[in-house]
Amino acid sequence: MGKVAAKIKVMPDSPEIDLDALQERLESTLPEGAKINGVEREEVAFGLVALYPTVIVPDSAGGTETVEENFTEVDGVESVGVENVGRI
């Protein structure tokens, strides 16, 4: 079995949010076998910065749906969307 890498866009619900704390909360919600392999940050508008974690999940996990659902439940997250997916 291989692995899947997905770059996920996570939009915080406020420009005042602590991005380091948000990143830690995202990492704590990962399902077993998944890990974050780097996080990029990009300013979107008016001081709002989006996080782009690259999440590695086992191919057997059936994709990134569980990760997306877990990220959506994190306090301080406005929206979650997959930007790019590929097998590694």
Backbone as XML, in Angstrom:
<?xml version="1.0"?>
<chain id="A" units="angstrom">
  <residue number="1" name="MET">
    <atom name="N" x="0.831" y="-1.194" z="0.000"/>
    <atom name="CA" x="0.000" y="0.000" z="0.000"/>
    <atom name="C" x="0.872" y="1.253" z="0.000"/>
  </residue>
  <residue number="2" name="GLY">
    <atom name="N" x="0.425" y="2.256" z="-0.721"/>
    <atom name="CA" x="1.148" y="3.509" z="-0.785"/>
    <atom name="C" x="0.579" y="4.530" z="0.176"/>
  </residue>
  <residue number="3" name="LYS">
    <atom name="N" x="0.960" y="5.751" z="-0.073"/>
    <atom name="CA" x="0.473" y="6.858" z="0.751"/>
    <atom name="C" x="-0.060" y="7.952" z="-0.159"/>
  </residue>
  <residue number="4" name="VAL">
    <atom name="N" x="-0.905" y="8.773" z="0.402"/>
    <atom name="CA" x="-1.503" y="9.897" z="-0.311"/>
    <atom name="C" x="-1.072" y="11.183" z="0.381"/>
  </residue>
  <residue number="5" name="ALA">
    <atom name="N" x="-0.635" y="12.152" z="-0.416"/>
    <atom name="CA" x="-0.293" y="13.477" z="0.105"/>
    <atom name="C" x="-1.359" y="14.458" z="-0.369"/>
  </residue>
  <residue number="6" name="ALA">
    <atom name="N" x="-1.889" y="15.227" z="0.553"/>
    <atom name="CA" x="-2.916" y="16.210" z="0.216"/>
    <atom name="C" x="-2.564" y="17.559" z="0.816"/>
  </residue>
  <residue number="7" name="LYS">
    <atom name="N" x="-2.584" y="18.576" z="-0.031"/>
    <atom name="CA" x="-2.398" y="19.947" z="0.444"/>
    <atom name="C" x="-3.793" y="20.504" z="0.713"/>
  </residue>
  <residue number="8" name="ILE">
    <atom name="N" x="-4.034" y="20.876" z="1.962"/>
    <atom name="CA" x="-5.367" y="21.290" z="2.391"/>
    <atom name="C" x="-5.342" y="22.756" z="2.813"/>
  </residue>
  <residue number="9" name="LYS">
    <atom name="N" x="-6.279" y="23.518" z="2.288"/>
    <atom name="CA" x="-6.391" y="24.938" z="2.665"/>
    <atom name="C" x="-7.316" y="25.048" z="3.874"/>
  </residue>
  <residue number="10" name="VAL">
    <atom name="N" x="-6.782" y="25.620" z="4.949"/>
    <atom name="CA" x="-7.560" y="25.822" z="6.172"/>
    <atom name="C" x="-7.668" y="27.326" z="6.410"/>
  </residue>
  <residue number="11" name="MET">
    <atom name="N" x="-8.903" y="27.824" z="6.358"/>
    <atom name="CA" x="-9.150" y="29.246" z="6.591"/>
    <atom name="C" x="-9.585" y="29.457" z="8.041"/>
  </residue>
  <residue number="12" name="PRO">
    <atom name="N" x="-8.831" y="30.290" z="8.776"/>
    <atom name="CA" x="-9.250" y="30.626" z="10.142"/>
    <atom name="C" x="-10.481" y="31.528" z="10.110"/>
  </residue>
  <residue number="13" name="ASP">
    <atom name="N" x="-11.207" y="31.557" z="11.214"/>
    <atom name="CA" x="-12.431" y="32.366" z="11.252"/>
    <atom name="C" x="-12.176" y="33.825" z="11.622"/>
  </residue>
  <residue number="14" name="SER">
    <atom name="N" x="-10.908" y="34.176" z="11.906"/>
    <atom name="CA" x="-10.600" y="35.547" z="12.296"/>
    <atom name="C" x="-9.133" y="35.865" z="12.018"/>
  </residue>
  <residue number="15" name="PRO">
    <atom name="N" x="-8.822" y="37.109" z="11.645"/>
    <atom name="CA" x="-7.421" y="37.485" z="11.451"/>
    <atom name="C" x="-6.633" y="37.523" z="12.763"/>
  </residue>
  <residue number="16" name="GLU">
    <atom name="N" x="-7.334" y="37.602" z="13.904"/>
    <atom name="CA" x="-6.663" y="37.690" z="15.200"/>
    <atom name="C" x="-6.263" y="36.329" z="15.766"/>
  </residue>
  <residue number="17" name="ILE">
    <atom name="N" x="-6.602" y="35.257" z="15.102"/>
    <atom name="CA" x="-6.356" y="33.923" z="15.651"/>
    <atom name="C" x="-4.856" y="33.618" z="15.706"/>
  </residue>
  <residue number="18" name="ASP">
    <atom name="N" x="-4.444" y="32.899" z="16.736"/>
    <atom name="CA" x="-3.057" y="32.473" z="16.897"/>
    <atom name="C" x="-2.831" y="31.274" z="15.962"/>
  </residue>
  <residue number="19" name="LEU">
    <atom name="N" x="-2.094" y="31.492" z="14.880"/>
    <atom name="CA" x="-1.912" y="30.449" z="13.873"/>
    <atom name="C" x="-1.101" y="29.265" z="14.386"/>
  </residue>
  <residue number="20" name="ASP">
    <atom name="N" x="-0.151" y="29.507" z="15.279"/>
    <atom name="CA" x="0.627" y="28.403" z="15.850"/>
    <atom name="C" x="-0.271" y="27.490" z="16.687"/>
  </residue>
  <residue number="21" name="ALA">
    <atom name="N" x="-1.145" y="28.081" z="17.477"/>
    <atom name="CA" x="-2.077" y="27.303" z="18.299"/>
    <atom name="C" x="-3.070" y="26.550" z="17.409"/>
  </residue>
  <residue number="22" name="LEU">
    <atom name="N" x="-3.519" y="27.203" z="16.343"/>
    <atom name="CA" x="-4.441" y="26.555" z="15.409"/>
    <atom name="C" x="-3.762" y="25.356" z="14.755"/>
  </residue>
  <residue number="23" name="GLN">
    <atom name="N" x="-2.527" y="25.523" z="14.363"/>
    <atom name="CA" x="-1.778" y="24.433" z="13.745"/>
    <atom name="C" x="-1.653" y="23.246" z="14.706"/>
  </residue>
  <residue number="24" name="GLU">
    <atom name="N" x="-1.394" y="23.523" z="15.972"/>
    <atom name="CA" x="-1.298" y="22.453" z="16.975"/>
    <atom name="C" x="-2.636" y="21.732" z="17.137"/>
  </residue>
  <residue number="25" name="ARG">
    <atom name="N" x="-3.742" y="22.497" z="17.134"/>
    <atom name="CA" x="-5.066" y="21.870" z="17.254"/>
    <atom name="C" x="-5.362" y="20.989" z="16.039"/>
  </residue>
  <residue number="26" name="LEU">
    <atom name="N" x="-4.948" y="21.436" z="14.858"/>
    <atom name="CA" x="-5.144" y="20.625" z="13.650"/>
    <atom name="C" x="-4.377" y="19.310" z="13.759"/>
  </residue>
  <residue number="27" name="GLU">
    <atom name="N" x="-3.113" y="19.396" z="14.190"/>
    <atom name="CA" x="-2.280" y="18.197" z="14.315"/>
    <atom name="C" x="-2.874" y="17.215" z="15.321"/>
  </residue>
  <residue number="28" name="SER">
    <atom name="N" x="-3.496" y="17.721" z="16.376"/>
    <atom name="CA" x="-4.049" y="16.842" z="17.407"/>
    <atom name="C" x="-5.292" y="16.089" z="16.944"/>
  </residue>
  <residue number="29" name="THR">
    <atom name="N" x="-5.902" y="16.513" z="15.828"/>
    <atom name="CA" x="-7.128" y="15.848" z="15.355"/>
    <atom name="C" x="-6.860" y="14.816" z="14.265"/>
  </residue>
  <residue number="30" name="LEU">
    <atom name="N" x="-5.607" y="14.648" z="13.875"/>
    <atom name="CA" x="-5.299" y="13.716" z="12.789"/>
    <atom name="C" x="-5.655" y="12.280" z="13.172"/>
  </residue>
  <residue number="31" name="PRO">
    <atom name="N" x="-6.234" y="11.533" z="12.225"/>
    <atom name="CA" x="-6.516" y="10.121" z="12.508"/>
    <atom name="C" x="-5.218" y="9.322" z="12.587"/>
  </residue>
  <residue number="32" name="GLU">
    <atom name="N" x="-5.311" y="8.124" z="13.151"/>
    <atom name="CA" x="-4.139" y="7.265" z="13.292"/>
    <atom name="C" x="-3.516" y="6.976" z="11.927"/>
  </residue>
  <residue number="33" name="GLY">
    <atom name="N" x="-2.199" y="7.097" z="11.862"/>
    <atom name="CA" x="-1.474" y="6.827" z="10.621"/>
    <atom name="C" x="-1.262" y="8.056" z="9.751"/>
  </residue>
  <residue number="34" name="ALA">
    <atom name="N" x="-1.951" y="9.153" z="10.054"/>
    <atom name="CA" x="-1.807" y="10.386" z="9.282"/>
    <atom name="C" x="-0.812" y="11.310" z="9.975"/>
  </residue>
  <residue number="35" name="LYS">
    <atom name="N" x="-0.139" y="12.141" z="9.177"/>
    <atom name="CA" x="0.785" y="13.119" z="9.752"/>
    <atom name="C" x="0.844" y="14.344" z="8.850"/>
  </residue>
  <residue number="36" name="ILE">
    <atom name="N" x="1.241" y="15.462" z="9.448"/>
    <atom name="CA" x="1.427" y="16.690" z="8.683"/>
    <atom name="C" x="2.896" y="16.786" z="8.302"/>
  </residue>
  <residue number="37" name="ASN">
    <atom name="N" x="3.136" y="16.983" z="7.025"/>
    <atom name="CA" x="4.498" y="17.065" z="6.508"/>
    <atom name="C" x="4.729" y="18.485" z="5.988"/>
  </residue>
  <residue number="38" name="GLY">
    <atom name="N" x="4.730" y="19.441" z="6.900"/>
    <atom name="CA" x="4.960" y="20.837" z="6.522"/>
    <atom name="C" x="3.680" y="21.629" z="6.412"/>
  </residue>
  <residue number="39" name="VAL">
    <atom name="N" x="3.776" y="22.912" z="6.773"/>
    <atom name="CA" x="2.632" y="23.823" z="6.711"/>
    <atom name="C" x="3.102" y="25.134" z="6.090"/>
  </residue>
  <residue number="40" name="GLU">
    <atom name="N" x="2.410" y="25.553" z="5.043"/>
    <atom name="CA" x="2.680" y="26.854" z="4.427"/>
    <atom name="C" x="1.619" y="27.830" z="4.918"/>
  </residue>
  <residue number="41" name="ARG">
    <atom name="N" x="1.974" y="29.106" z="4.896"/>
    <atom name="CA" x="1.031" y="30.159" z="5.263"/>
    <atom name="C" x="0.967" y="31.161" z="4.123"/>
  </residue>
  <residue number="42" name="GLU">
    <atom name="N" x="-0.242" y="31.612" z="3.826"/>
    <atom name="CA" x="-0.421" y="32.573" z="2.740"/>
    <atom name="C" x="-1.442" y="33.623" z="3.150"/>
  </residue>
  <residue number="43" name="GLU">
    <atom name="N" x="-1.038" y="34.891" z="3.029"/>
    <atom name="CA" x="-1.971" y="35.969" z="3.353"/>
    <atom name="C" x="-3.049" y="36.022" z="2.279"/>
  </residue>
  <residue number="44" name="VAL">
    <atom name="N" x="-4.296" y="36.039" z="2.737"/>
    <atom name="CA" x="-5.430" y="36.023" z="1.815"/>
    <atom name="C" x="-5.935" y="37.447" z="1.583"/>
  </residue>
  <residue number="45" name="ALA">
    <atom name="N" x="-6.293" y="38.138" z="2.678"/>
    <atom name="CA" x="-6.773" y="39.516" z="2.565"/>
    <atom name="C" x="-6.953" y="40.120" z="3.948"/>
  </residue>
  <residue number="46" name="PHE">
    <atom name="N" x="-6.684" y="41.414" z="4.059"/>
    <atom name="CA" x="-6.955" y="42.173" z="5.276"/>
    <atom name="C" x="-6.380" y="41.509" z="6.526"/>
  </residue>
  <residue number="47" name="GLY">
    <atom name="N" x="-5.185" y="40.974" z="6.424"/>
    <atom name="CA" x="-4.533" y="40.361" z="7.568"/>
    <atom name="C" x="-4.926" y="38.915" z="7.838"/>
  </residue>
  <residue number="48" name="LEU">
    <atom name="N" x="-5.845" y="38.375" z="7.056"/>
    <atom name="CA" x="-6.263" y="36.983" z="7.219"/>
    <atom name="C" x="-5.259" y="36.077" z="6.518"/>
  </residue>
  <residue number="49" name="VAL">
    <atom name="N" x="-4.736" y="35.090" z="7.248"/>
    <atom name="CA" x="-3.718" y="34.185" z="6.723"/>
    <atom name="C" x="-4.261" y="32.763" z="6.721"/>
  </residue>
  <residue number="50" name="ALA">
    <atom name="N" x="-4.190" y="32.110" z="5.563"/>
    <atom name="CA" x="-4.633" y="30.719" z="5.436"/>
    <atom name="C" x="-3.468" y="29.784" z="5.721"/>
  </residue>
  <residue number="51" name="LEU">
    <atom name="N" x="-3.774" y="28.646" z="6.336"/>
    <atom name="CA" x="-2.788" y="27.597" z="6.550"/>
    <atom name="C" x="-2.954" y="26.546" z="5.454"/>
  </residue>
  <residue number="52" name="TYR">
    <atom name="N" x="-1.832" y="26.044" z="4.960"/>
    <atom name="CA" x="-1.841" y="24.995" z="3.949"/>
    <atom name="C" x="-1.010" y="23.809" z="4.432"/>
  </residue>
  <residue number="53" name="PRO">
    <atom name="N" x="-1.567" y="22.974" z="5.327"/>
    <atom name="CA" x="-0.813" y="21.797" z="5.748"/>
    <atom name="C" x="-0.814" y="20.744" z="4.644"/>
  </residue>
  <residue number="54" name="THR">
    <atom name="N" x="0.322" y="20.079" z="4.458"/>
    <atom name="CA" x="0.390" y="18.920" z="3.576"/>
    <atom name="C" x="0.262" y="17.701" z="4.472"/>
  </residue>
  <residue number="55" name="VAL">
    <atom name="N" x="-0.823" y="16.974" z="4.277"/>
    <atom name="CA" x="-1.135" y="15.830" z="5.132"/>
    <atom name="C" x="-0.834" y="14.540" z="4.370"/>
  </residue>
  <residue number="56" name="ILE">
    <atom name="N" x="-0.107" y="13.639" z="5.040"/>
    <atom name="CA" x="0.205" y="12.331" z="4.477"/>
    <atom name="C" x="-0.685" y="11.307" z="5.171"/>
  </residue>
  <residue number="57" name="VAL">
    <atom name="N" x="-1.468" y="10.564" z="4.374"/>
    <atom name="CA" x="-2.334" y="9.521" z="4.926"/>
    <atom name="C" x="-2.070" y="8.212" z="4.188"/>
  </residue>
  <residue number="58" name="PRO">
    <atom name="N" x="-2.213" y="7.083" z="4.878"/>
    <atom name="CA" x="-2.063" y="5.801" z="4.198"/>
    <atom name="C" x="-3.149" y="5.649" z="3.129"/>
  </residue>
  <residue number="59" name="ASP">
    <atom name="N" x="-2.783" y="5.042" z="2.017"/>
    <atom name="CA" x="-3.728" y="4.822" z="0.926"/>
    <atom name="C" x="-4.924" y="4.009" z="1.400"/>
  </residue>
  <residue number="60" name="SER">
    <atom name="N" x="-4.696" y="3.121" z="2.353"/>
    <atom name="CA" x="-5.762" y="2.266" z="2.867"/>
    <atom name="C" x="-6.806" y="3.046" z="3.665"/>
  </residue>
  <residue number="61" name="ALA">
    <atom name="N" x="-6.481" y="4.268" z="4.057"/>
    <atom name="CA" x="-7.414" y="5.081" z="4.841"/>
    <atom name="C" x="-8.595" y="5.565" z="4.018"/>
  </residue>
  <residue number="62" name="GLY">
    <atom name="N" x="-8.515" y="5.425" z="2.691"/>
    <atom name="CA" x="-9.637" y="5.800" z="1.842"/>
    <atom name="C" x="-9.689" y="7.273" z="1.496"/>
  </residue>
  <residue number="63" name="GLY">
    <atom name="N" x="-8.580" y="7.956" z="1.524"/>
    <atom name="CA" x="-8.542" y="9.355" z="1.142"/>
    <atom name="C" x="-8.466" y="10.303" z="2.325"/>
  </residue>
  <residue number="64" name="THR">
    <atom name="N" x="-8.820" y="11.533" z="2.067"/>
    <atom name="CA" x="-8.636" y="12.586" z="3.065"/>
    <atom name="C" x="-9.934" y="13.021" z="3.748"/>
  </residue>
  <residue number="65" name="GLU">
    <atom name="N" x="-11.016" y="12.312" z="3.501"/>
    <atom name="CA" x="-12.308" y="12.738" z="4.049"/>
    <atom name="C" x="-12.293" y="12.864" z="5.572"/>
  </residue>
  <residue number="66" name="THR">
    <atom name="N" x="-11.701" y="11.884" z="6.249"/>
    <atom name="CA" x="-11.656" y="11.930" z="7.719"/>
    <atom name="C" x="-10.855" y="13.130" z="8.200"/>
  </residue>
  <residue number="67" name="VAL">
    <atom name="N" x="-9.727" y="13.392" z="7.540"/>
    <atom name="CA" x="-8.899" y="14.545" z="7.910"/>
    <atom name="C" x="-9.686" y="15.832" z="7.716"/>
  </residue>
  <residue number="68" name="GLU">
    <atom name="N" x="-10.357" y="15.963" z="6.578"/>
    <atom name="CA" x="-11.148" y="17.164" z="6.298"/>
    <atom name="C" x="-12.240" y="17.358" z="7.350"/>
  </residue>
  <residue number="69" name="GLU">
    <atom name="N" x="-12.953" y="16.290" z="7.677"/>
    <atom name="CA" x="-14.020" y="16.379" z="8.672"/>
    <atom name="C" x="-13.459" y="16.787" z="10.030"/>
  </residue>
  <residue number="70" name="ASN">
    <atom name="N" x="-12.335" y="16.190" z="10.421"/>
    <atom name="CA" x="-11.721" y="16.530" z="11.706"/>
    <atom name="C" x="-11.263" y="17.981" z="11.736"/>
  </residue>
  <residue number="71" name="PHE">
    <atom name="N" x="-10.639" y="18.453" z="10.661"/>
    <atom name="CA" x="-10.183" y="19.841" z="10.599"/>
    <atom name="C" x="-11.363" y="20.806" z="10.701"/>
  </residue>
  <residue number="72" name="THR">
    <atom name="N" x="-12.491" y="20.470" z="10.088"/>
    <atom name="CA" x="-13.672" y="21.330" z="10.119"/>
    <atom name="C" x="-14.192" y="21.513" z="11.539"/>
  </residue>
  <residue number="73" name="GLU">
    <atom name="N" x="-14.007" y="20.496" z="12.386"/>
    <atom name="CA" x="-14.487" y="20.528" z="13.768"/>
    <atom name="C" x="-13.597" y="21.347" z="14.703"/>
  </residue>
  <residue number="74" name="VAL">
    <atom name="N" x="-12.392" y="21.714" z="14.268"/>
    <atom name="CA" x="-11.436" y="22.419" z="15.121"/>
    <atom name="C" x="-11.910" y="23.838" z="15.396"/>
  </residue>
  <residue number="75" name="ASP">
    <atom name="N" x="-11.813" y="24.238" z="16.660"/>
    <atom name="CA" x="-12.186" y="25.589" z="17.057"/>
    <atom name="C" x="-11.306" y="26.611" z="16.345"/>
  </residue>
  <residue number="76" name="GLY">
    <atom name="N" x="-11.923" y="27.596" z="15.711"/>
    <atom name="CA" x="-11.181" y="28.641" z="15.020"/>
    <atom name="C" x="-11.073" y="28.432" z="13.517"/>
  </residue>
  <residue number="77" name="VAL">
    <atom name="N" x="-11.634" y="27.324" z="13.004"/>
    <atom name="CA" x="-11.576" y="27.046" z="11.567"/>
    <atom name="C" x="-12.882" y="27.468" z="10.914"/>
  </residue>
  <residue number="78" name="GLU">
    <atom name="N" x="-12.765" y="28.301" z="9.880"/>
    <atom name="CA" x="-13.931" y="28.758" z="9.122"/>
    <atom name="C" x="-14.270" y="27.766" z="8.018"/>
  </residue>
  <residue number="79" name="SER">
    <atom name="N" x="-13.245" y="27.338" z="7.243"/>
    <atom name="CA" x="-13.499" y="26.414" z="6.146"/>
    <atom name="C" x="-12.257" y="25.567" z="5.857"/>
  </residue>
  <residue number="80" name="VAL">
    <atom name="N" x="-12.501" y="24.433" z="5.199"/>
    <atom name="CA" x="-11.441" y="23.499" z="4.849"/>
    <atom name="C" x="-11.687" y="23.048" z="3.409"/>
  </residue>
  <residue number="81" name="GLY">
    <atom name="N" x="-10.624" y="23.024" z="2.609"/>
    <atom name="CA" x="-10.756" y="22.547" z="1.230"/>
    <atom name="C" x="-9.474" y="21.932" z="0.736"/>
  </residue>
  <residue number="82" name="VAL">
    <atom name="N" x="-9.594" y="20.859" z="-0.021"/>
    <atom name="CA" x="-8.422" y="20.186" z="-0.569"/>
    <atom name="C" x="-7.977" y="20.949" z="-1.815"/>
  </residue>
  <residue number="83" name="GLU">
    <atom name="N" x="-6.708" y="21.326" z="-1.831"/>
    <atom name="CA" x="-6.133" y="22.065" z="-2.951"/>
    <atom name="C" x="-5.468" y="21.136" z="-3.968"/>
  </residue>
  <residue number="84" name="ASN">
    <atom name="N" x="-4.835" y="20.057" z="-3.467"/>
    <atom name="CA" x="-4.057" y="19.196" z="-4.338"/>
    <atom name="C" x="-3.920" y="17.829" z="-3.670"/>
  </residue>
  <residue number="85" name="VAL">
    <atom name="N" x="-4.026" y="16.753" z="-4.463"/>
    <atom name="CA" x="-3.868" y="15.400" z="-3.935"/>
    <atom name="C" x="-3.028" y="14.595" z="-4.895"/>
  </residue>
  <residue number="86" name="GLY">
    <atom name="N" x="-2.142" y="13.762" z="-4.339"/>
    <atom name="CA" x="-1.332" y="12.885" z="-5.174"/>
    <atom name="C" x="-0.838" y="11.695" z="-4.376"/>
  </residue>
  <residue number="87" name="ARG">
    <atom name="N" x="-0.496" y="10.644" z="-5.078"/>
    <atom name="CA" x="0.070" y="9.452" z="-4.417"/>
    <atom name="C" x="1.575" y="9.610" z="-4.317"/>
  </residue>
  <residue number="88" name="ILE">
    <atom name="N" x="2.120" y="9.087" z="-3.230"/>
    <atom name="CA" x="3.584" y="9.110" z="-3.066"/>
    <atom name="C" x="4.089" y="7.721" z="-2.764"/>
  </residue>
</chain>
